[in-house]
Short mmCIF file of C-alpha atoms in Angstrom, two decimals:
data_model
loop_
_atom_site.label_atom_id
_atom_site.label_comp_id
_atom_site.label_asym_id
_atom_site.label_seq_id
_atom_site.Cartn_x
_atom_site.Cartn_y
_atom_site.Cartn_z
CA MET A 12 -116.76 27.86 74.63
CA ARG A 13 -120.34 28.90 73.27
CA ILE A 14 -121.27 30.34 76.44
CA LEU A 15 -118.67 32.64 76.39
CA LEU A 16 -119.49 33.50 72.55
CA ILE A 17 -123.01 34.14 73.31
CA LEU A 18 -122.10 36.54 76.36
CA GLY A 19 -119.75 38.35 74.54
CA LEU A 20 -122.10 38.90 71.29
CA LEU A 21 -125.04 40.02 73.90
CA ALA A 22 -122.76 42.71 75.31
CA LEU A 23 -121.41 43.98 72.08
CA LEU A 24 -124.81 44.27 70.99
CA TRP A 25 -125.59 46.20 74.18
CA ILE A 26 -122.65 48.19 73.95
CA GLY A 27 -123.73 49.44 70.43
CA TRP A 28 -127.29 50.14 71.51
CA LYS A 29 -126.54 52.22 74.48
CA TYR A 30 -123.45 53.95 72.90
CA ARG A 31 -126.24 54.99 69.98
CA ARG A 32 -128.27 56.66 72.47
CA LEU A 33 -125.83 58.72 74.51
CA PRO A 34 -124.98 62.67 73.64
CA PRO A 35 -121.39 63.28 71.86
CA HIS A 36 -120.37 64.07 75.01
CA LEU A 37 -120.44 60.91 76.66
CA LYS A 38 -119.73 58.46 74.44
CA GLN A 39 -115.93 58.31 74.90
CA GLN A 40 -116.59 58.23 78.30
CA TRP A 41 -119.32 55.45 78.22
CA LEU A 42 -117.03 53.39 75.79
CA LYS A 43 -114.52 52.91 77.54
CA LYS A 44 -116.73 51.77 80.67
CA GLY A 45 -118.50 49.42 78.20
CA LEU A 46 -115.34 48.00 77.02
CA ILE A 47 -114.09 47.44 80.72
CA ALA A 48 -117.45 45.31 81.30
CA LEU A 49 -117.08 43.01 78.10
CA ALA A 50 -113.48 42.23 79.26
CA VAL A 51 -115.15 41.29 82.84
CA THR A 52 -117.62 39.61 81.12
CA ILE A 53 -114.98 37.51 78.90
CA LEU A 54 -113.33 36.87 82.32
CA LEU A 55 -115.92 35.30 84.05
CA GLY A 56 -116.88 33.74 81.47
CA LEU A 57 -113.39 31.58 81.14
CA VAL A 58 -113.42 31.25 84.37
CA ILE A 59 -116.80 29.51 84.52
CA THR A 60 -115.87 27.20 81.70
CA GLY A 61 -112.39 26.56 83.31
CA ARG A 62 -110.73 28.24 80.12
CA ILE A 63 -108.77 30.77 81.86
CA HIS A 64 -105.66 29.19 81.95
CA GLY A 65 -105.66 29.17 77.96
CA LEU A 66 -105.67 33.29 78.29
CA PHE A 67 -102.89 33.22 80.45
CA ALA A 68 -100.88 30.92 77.75
CA ILE A 69 -102.17 33.06 75.25
CA LEU A 70 -101.09 36.70 77.06
CA ALA A 71 -97.89 35.24 77.71
CA ALA A 72 -97.39 34.15 73.81
CA LEU A 73 -98.08 37.92 73.03
CA LEU A 74 -96.28 39.81 75.47
CA PRO A 75 -92.77 39.88 73.47
CA PHE A 76 -95.28 41.81 70.65
CA ALA A 77 -96.84 44.07 73.28
CA ARG A 78 -93.41 45.30 74.07
CA ARG A 79 -92.68 45.60 70.43
CA LEU A 80 -96.01 47.51 69.67
CA GLY A 81 -95.11 49.57 73.11
CA ALA A 82 -91.70 50.55 71.66
CA LEU A 83 -93.15 51.41 68.38
CA LEU A 84 -96.08 53.54 69.81
CA GLY A 85 -93.82 55.23 72.08
CA SER A 86 -91.57 56.21 68.90
CA TRP A 87 -94.50 57.05 67.26
CA GLN A 88 -95.32 59.59 70.13
CA GLN A 89 -91.90 61.01 70.20
CA MET A 90 -91.97 61.46 66.20
CA LYS A 91 -95.39 63.40 66.55
CA GLN A 92 -94.11 66.03 69.05
CA VAL A 93 -91.39 66.13 66.69
CA VAL A 94 -93.54 66.69 63.86
CA ASP A 95 -95.80 69.28 65.56
CA TRP A 96 -92.72 71.22 66.85
CA LEU A 97 -91.56 71.73 63.29
CA LYS A 98 -94.72 72.86 61.97
CA ARG A 99 -94.86 75.39 64.35
CA ARG A 100 -91.76 76.50 63.25
CA GLN A 101 -92.37 75.72 59.26
CA GLN A 102 -90.59 78.44 57.32
CA PRO A 103 -92.69 80.16 54.61
CA GLY A 104 -92.13 78.70 50.96
CA VAL A 105 -91.49 75.22 51.90
CA SER A 106 -93.31 72.71 50.20
CA SER A 107 -96.26 71.33 52.27
CA SER A 108 -95.04 67.71 52.22
CA GLN A 109 -92.03 69.15 54.48
CA SER A 110 -91.40 71.14 57.42
CA GLU A 111 -88.09 72.94 57.74
CA VAL A 112 -86.79 74.94 60.96
CA THR A 113 -83.64 76.79 61.28
CA THR A 114 -81.90 77.38 64.61
CA GLU A 115 -78.69 79.09 65.45
CA ARG A 116 -76.45 75.99 64.03
CA LEU A 117 -78.67 73.54 62.23
CA ARG A 118 -81.37 73.98 59.42
CA MET A 119 -83.22 70.87 59.40
CA ILE A 120 -86.32 69.34 57.25
CA LEU A 121 -88.36 66.19 58.19
CA ASP A 122 -90.42 65.04 55.29
CA HIS A 123 -93.79 64.24 55.81
CA THR A 124 -93.87 61.70 53.05
CA SER A 125 -91.22 59.36 53.98
CA GLY A 126 -90.81 60.35 57.60
CA THR A 127 -87.16 60.97 57.21
CA ILE A 128 -85.12 63.52 58.94
CA ASP A 129 -82.32 65.56 57.75
CA GLY A 130 -80.54 68.47 58.31
CA THR A 131 -77.38 71.33 56.90
CA VAL A 132 -75.28 72.46 59.71
CA LEU A 133 -74.51 75.97 59.35
CA THR A 134 -71.93 76.76 61.60
CA GLY A 135 -68.27 75.45 62.72
CA ARG A 136 -65.64 72.85 61.25
CA TYR A 137 -68.59 70.70 59.52
CA ALA A 138 -70.49 73.74 58.13
CA GLN A 139 -72.85 73.32 54.86
CA GLN A 140 -72.75 69.87 55.42
CA LEU A 141 -75.68 67.25 55.51
CA LEU A 142 -76.14 65.25 59.32
CA SER A 143 -76.61 62.30 56.38
CA LYS A 144 -73.31 62.71 55.18
CA LEU A 145 -71.53 62.98 58.42
CA SER A 146 -70.08 60.12 60.25
CA ILE A 147 -71.35 59.42 63.62
CA GLU A 148 -68.01 60.56 65.22
CA ALA A 149 -68.28 63.80 63.24
CA ILE A 150 -72.36 64.33 64.77
CA ALA A 151 -71.80 63.35 68.13
CA GLU A 152 -69.27 65.99 68.69
CA LEU A 153 -71.72 68.44 67.33
CA TYR A 154 -74.00 67.16 69.97
CA ASN A 155 -71.82 66.88 72.71
CA THR A 156 -70.50 70.40 72.17
CA CYS A 157 -73.60 71.88 71.68
CA PRO A 158 -74.09 74.33 74.04
CA GLU A 159 -77.13 74.58 76.76
CA SER A 160 -78.13 78.09 75.29
CA ASP A 161 -79.34 76.73 71.87
CA LYS A 162 -81.57 74.05 73.26
CA ASP A 163 -83.46 73.90 69.92
CA SER A 164 -80.30 72.79 68.14
CA CYS A 165 -79.60 69.94 70.75
CA GLN A 166 -83.22 69.00 70.81
CA LEU A 167 -83.20 68.35 66.82
CA LEU A 168 -79.82 66.90 67.15
CA GLU A 169 -81.05 64.23 69.99
CA THR A 170 -83.65 63.58 67.48
CA TYR A 171 -82.18 62.94 64.60
CA LEU A 172 -79.90 60.57 66.04
CA ARG A 173 -82.42 58.77 67.81
CA LYS A 174 -84.71 58.34 64.94
CA MET A 175 -82.31 58.31 61.70
CA ARG A 176 -78.92 56.61 63.14
CA HIS A 177 -80.01 54.91 66.13
CA ASP A 178 -78.38 51.80 65.78
CA GLU A 179 -74.61 53.39 65.17
CA TRP A 180 -75.51 56.01 68.10
CA GLN A 181 -76.36 53.15 70.48
CA ALA A 182 -72.92 51.34 69.59
CA TYR A 183 -71.06 54.58 69.38
CA GLN A 184 -72.43 55.38 73.06
CA GLN A 185 -70.94 51.86 74.12
CA GLN A 186 -68.12 52.19 72.62
CA GLU A 187 -67.38 55.26 74.45
CA GLU A 188 -68.40 53.98 77.66
CA GLN A 189 -66.03 51.21 77.84
CA LYS A 190 -63.56 53.59 76.72
CA GLN A 191 -63.59 55.48 79.60
CA GLY A 192 -63.78 52.12 81.76
CA PHE A 193 -60.50 50.64 80.00
CA GLN A 194 -58.80 53.99 80.98
CA ALA A 195 -59.95 54.47 84.46
CA GLU A 196 -57.52 53.38 86.60
CA MET A 197 -59.17 50.68 89.27
CA SER A 198 -58.44 50.86 92.62
CA ILE A 199 -57.64 47.74 95.19
CA ASP A 200 -61.26 48.02 96.67
CA GLU A 201 -62.65 48.56 93.48
CA ALA A 202 -61.05 45.59 92.44
CA ALA A 203 -61.80 43.35 95.45
CA GLN A 204 -65.78 44.42 95.07
CA ILE A 205 -65.66 43.27 91.65
CA LEU A 206 -64.08 39.68 92.65
CA GLY A 207 -66.32 39.65 95.78
CA VAL A 208 -63.01 38.89 98.24
CA SER A 209 -61.92 41.27 100.75
CA VAL A 210 -58.44 43.60 100.31
CA SER A 211 -56.47 40.73 102.13
CA ALA A 212 -57.47 37.92 100.31
CA SER A 213 -54.78 35.05 99.09
CA ARG A 214 -53.78 34.16 95.35
CA THR A 215 -55.48 31.14 95.64
CA GLU A 216 -59.13 33.01 97.16
CA ILE A 217 -58.39 35.63 93.93
CA MET A 218 -57.74 33.26 91.58
CA ASN A 219 -60.87 31.29 92.58
CA ALA A 220 -63.42 33.76 92.57
CA HIS A 221 -62.00 35.51 89.21
CA ARG A 222 -62.52 31.51 87.80
CA HIS A 223 -65.72 31.22 89.39
CA LEU A 224 -66.75 34.80 87.57
CA MET A 225 -65.10 34.02 84.32
CA HIS A 226 -67.12 30.75 84.27
CA ASN A 227 -70.07 32.75 84.07
CA ILE A 228 -69.34 35.63 81.90
CA HIS A 229 -66.71 34.10 79.42
CA PRO A 230 -67.14 35.61 75.78
CA ASP A 231 -67.20 32.37 74.08
CA LYS A 232 -69.79 31.32 76.19
CA GLY A 233 -71.92 34.37 74.60
CA GLY A 234 -70.74 36.58 77.90
CA SER A 235 -69.52 40.27 77.45
CA SER A 236 -65.66 40.93 76.69
CA TYR A 237 -65.99 44.04 78.41
CA LEU A 238 -66.79 42.48 81.56
CA ALA A 239 -64.09 39.51 81.16
CA SER A 240 -61.89 42.34 80.66
CA LYS A 241 -62.40 44.38 83.93
CA LEU A 242 -62.28 40.88 85.93
CA ASN A 243 -58.97 40.19 84.64
CA GLN A 244 -58.15 43.88 85.40
CA ALA A 245 -59.23 43.20 88.87
CA ARG A 246 -57.65 39.97 89.43
CA ASP A 247 -54.26 41.67 88.11
CA ILE A 248 -54.23 44.63 90.48
CA LEU A 249 -54.86 41.87 93.60
CA LEU A 250 -52.36 39.70 92.70
CA LYS A 251 -50.01 42.93 92.19
CA HIS A 252 -50.95 44.29 95.31
CA LEU A 253 -50.56 40.88 97.27
CA SER A 254 -46.88 40.35 95.84
CA SER A 255 -46.09 44.16 96.98
CA LYS A 256 -47.10 42.55 100.60
CA THR A 257 -45.10 39.74 100.68
CA ALA A 258 -41.98 41.71 99.03
#
C-alpha cells in the first residue's frame, strides 16, 4: 500500500511540474494524458500489491452512484441547452435573473436563481392560464395538439414536462399506454404468443401456461397488474376459441 501511495504522489508531482511548463494551448491536452498515466500507474500498483480485487469491489459499490450522477449530468446538460436557447431569445426589459421567450402559443419564463420554468398559454381553451396551474391532462392536450409548424412551443412544452412535472408526466404516459393496451382487441395469434402455446392448444396446455406465467408476475409478488391482466385476457380468448371449435 505504501508503494502505491508513493507512486501516486510521485506521479502527481511530475504532472504538476510538467503542467506548469507547458504553453496554454497544450495544457488541457497534456493534462488528460497525465491523468491517464496516473490511472495506469495506480492500476499497476494495485496489481503488483495484489489489491486489484479491492478496486473492483469499490467500483461495484460506486456503480449505482455513478449512474445517478450520469443522469443528473445529463439533465443538467439538457437544462443548460434550454437556458442558452432562452438567453438567445430573451425579450428586452426582462430582469437579468430571468429569461423570457414568447412563441406562437406560449410565453415562458426561466428563473435563473431557482432554475424553475413556468409559462402562460396564449391561445386556445387554456389561454392566459399558467402551466403550473394546469392539470397534467391539460398540458398533455397542449403538447399532443401542438403543430409541427410551431416547433418552439413543442420544445418548450416538452422541456417543461420533463423538468417541472417529470413524475406526473411519466405516470400519465404509462396510464395512457395501459388504456390503449386494454382497448386494443387481442387476436387469437397474439394470445397464443403471449402464453407461449399454439393456437390449437388444449385447455390443459392453456391453463398450465397461464398458471406458470402468472406465478412469476402476479401483483401480489411484486409483479405488474397490467401484465397480469394481459395474461388473463390471452387465456380467456384462447379458451373461448377452443370452446367455439368444440361446440
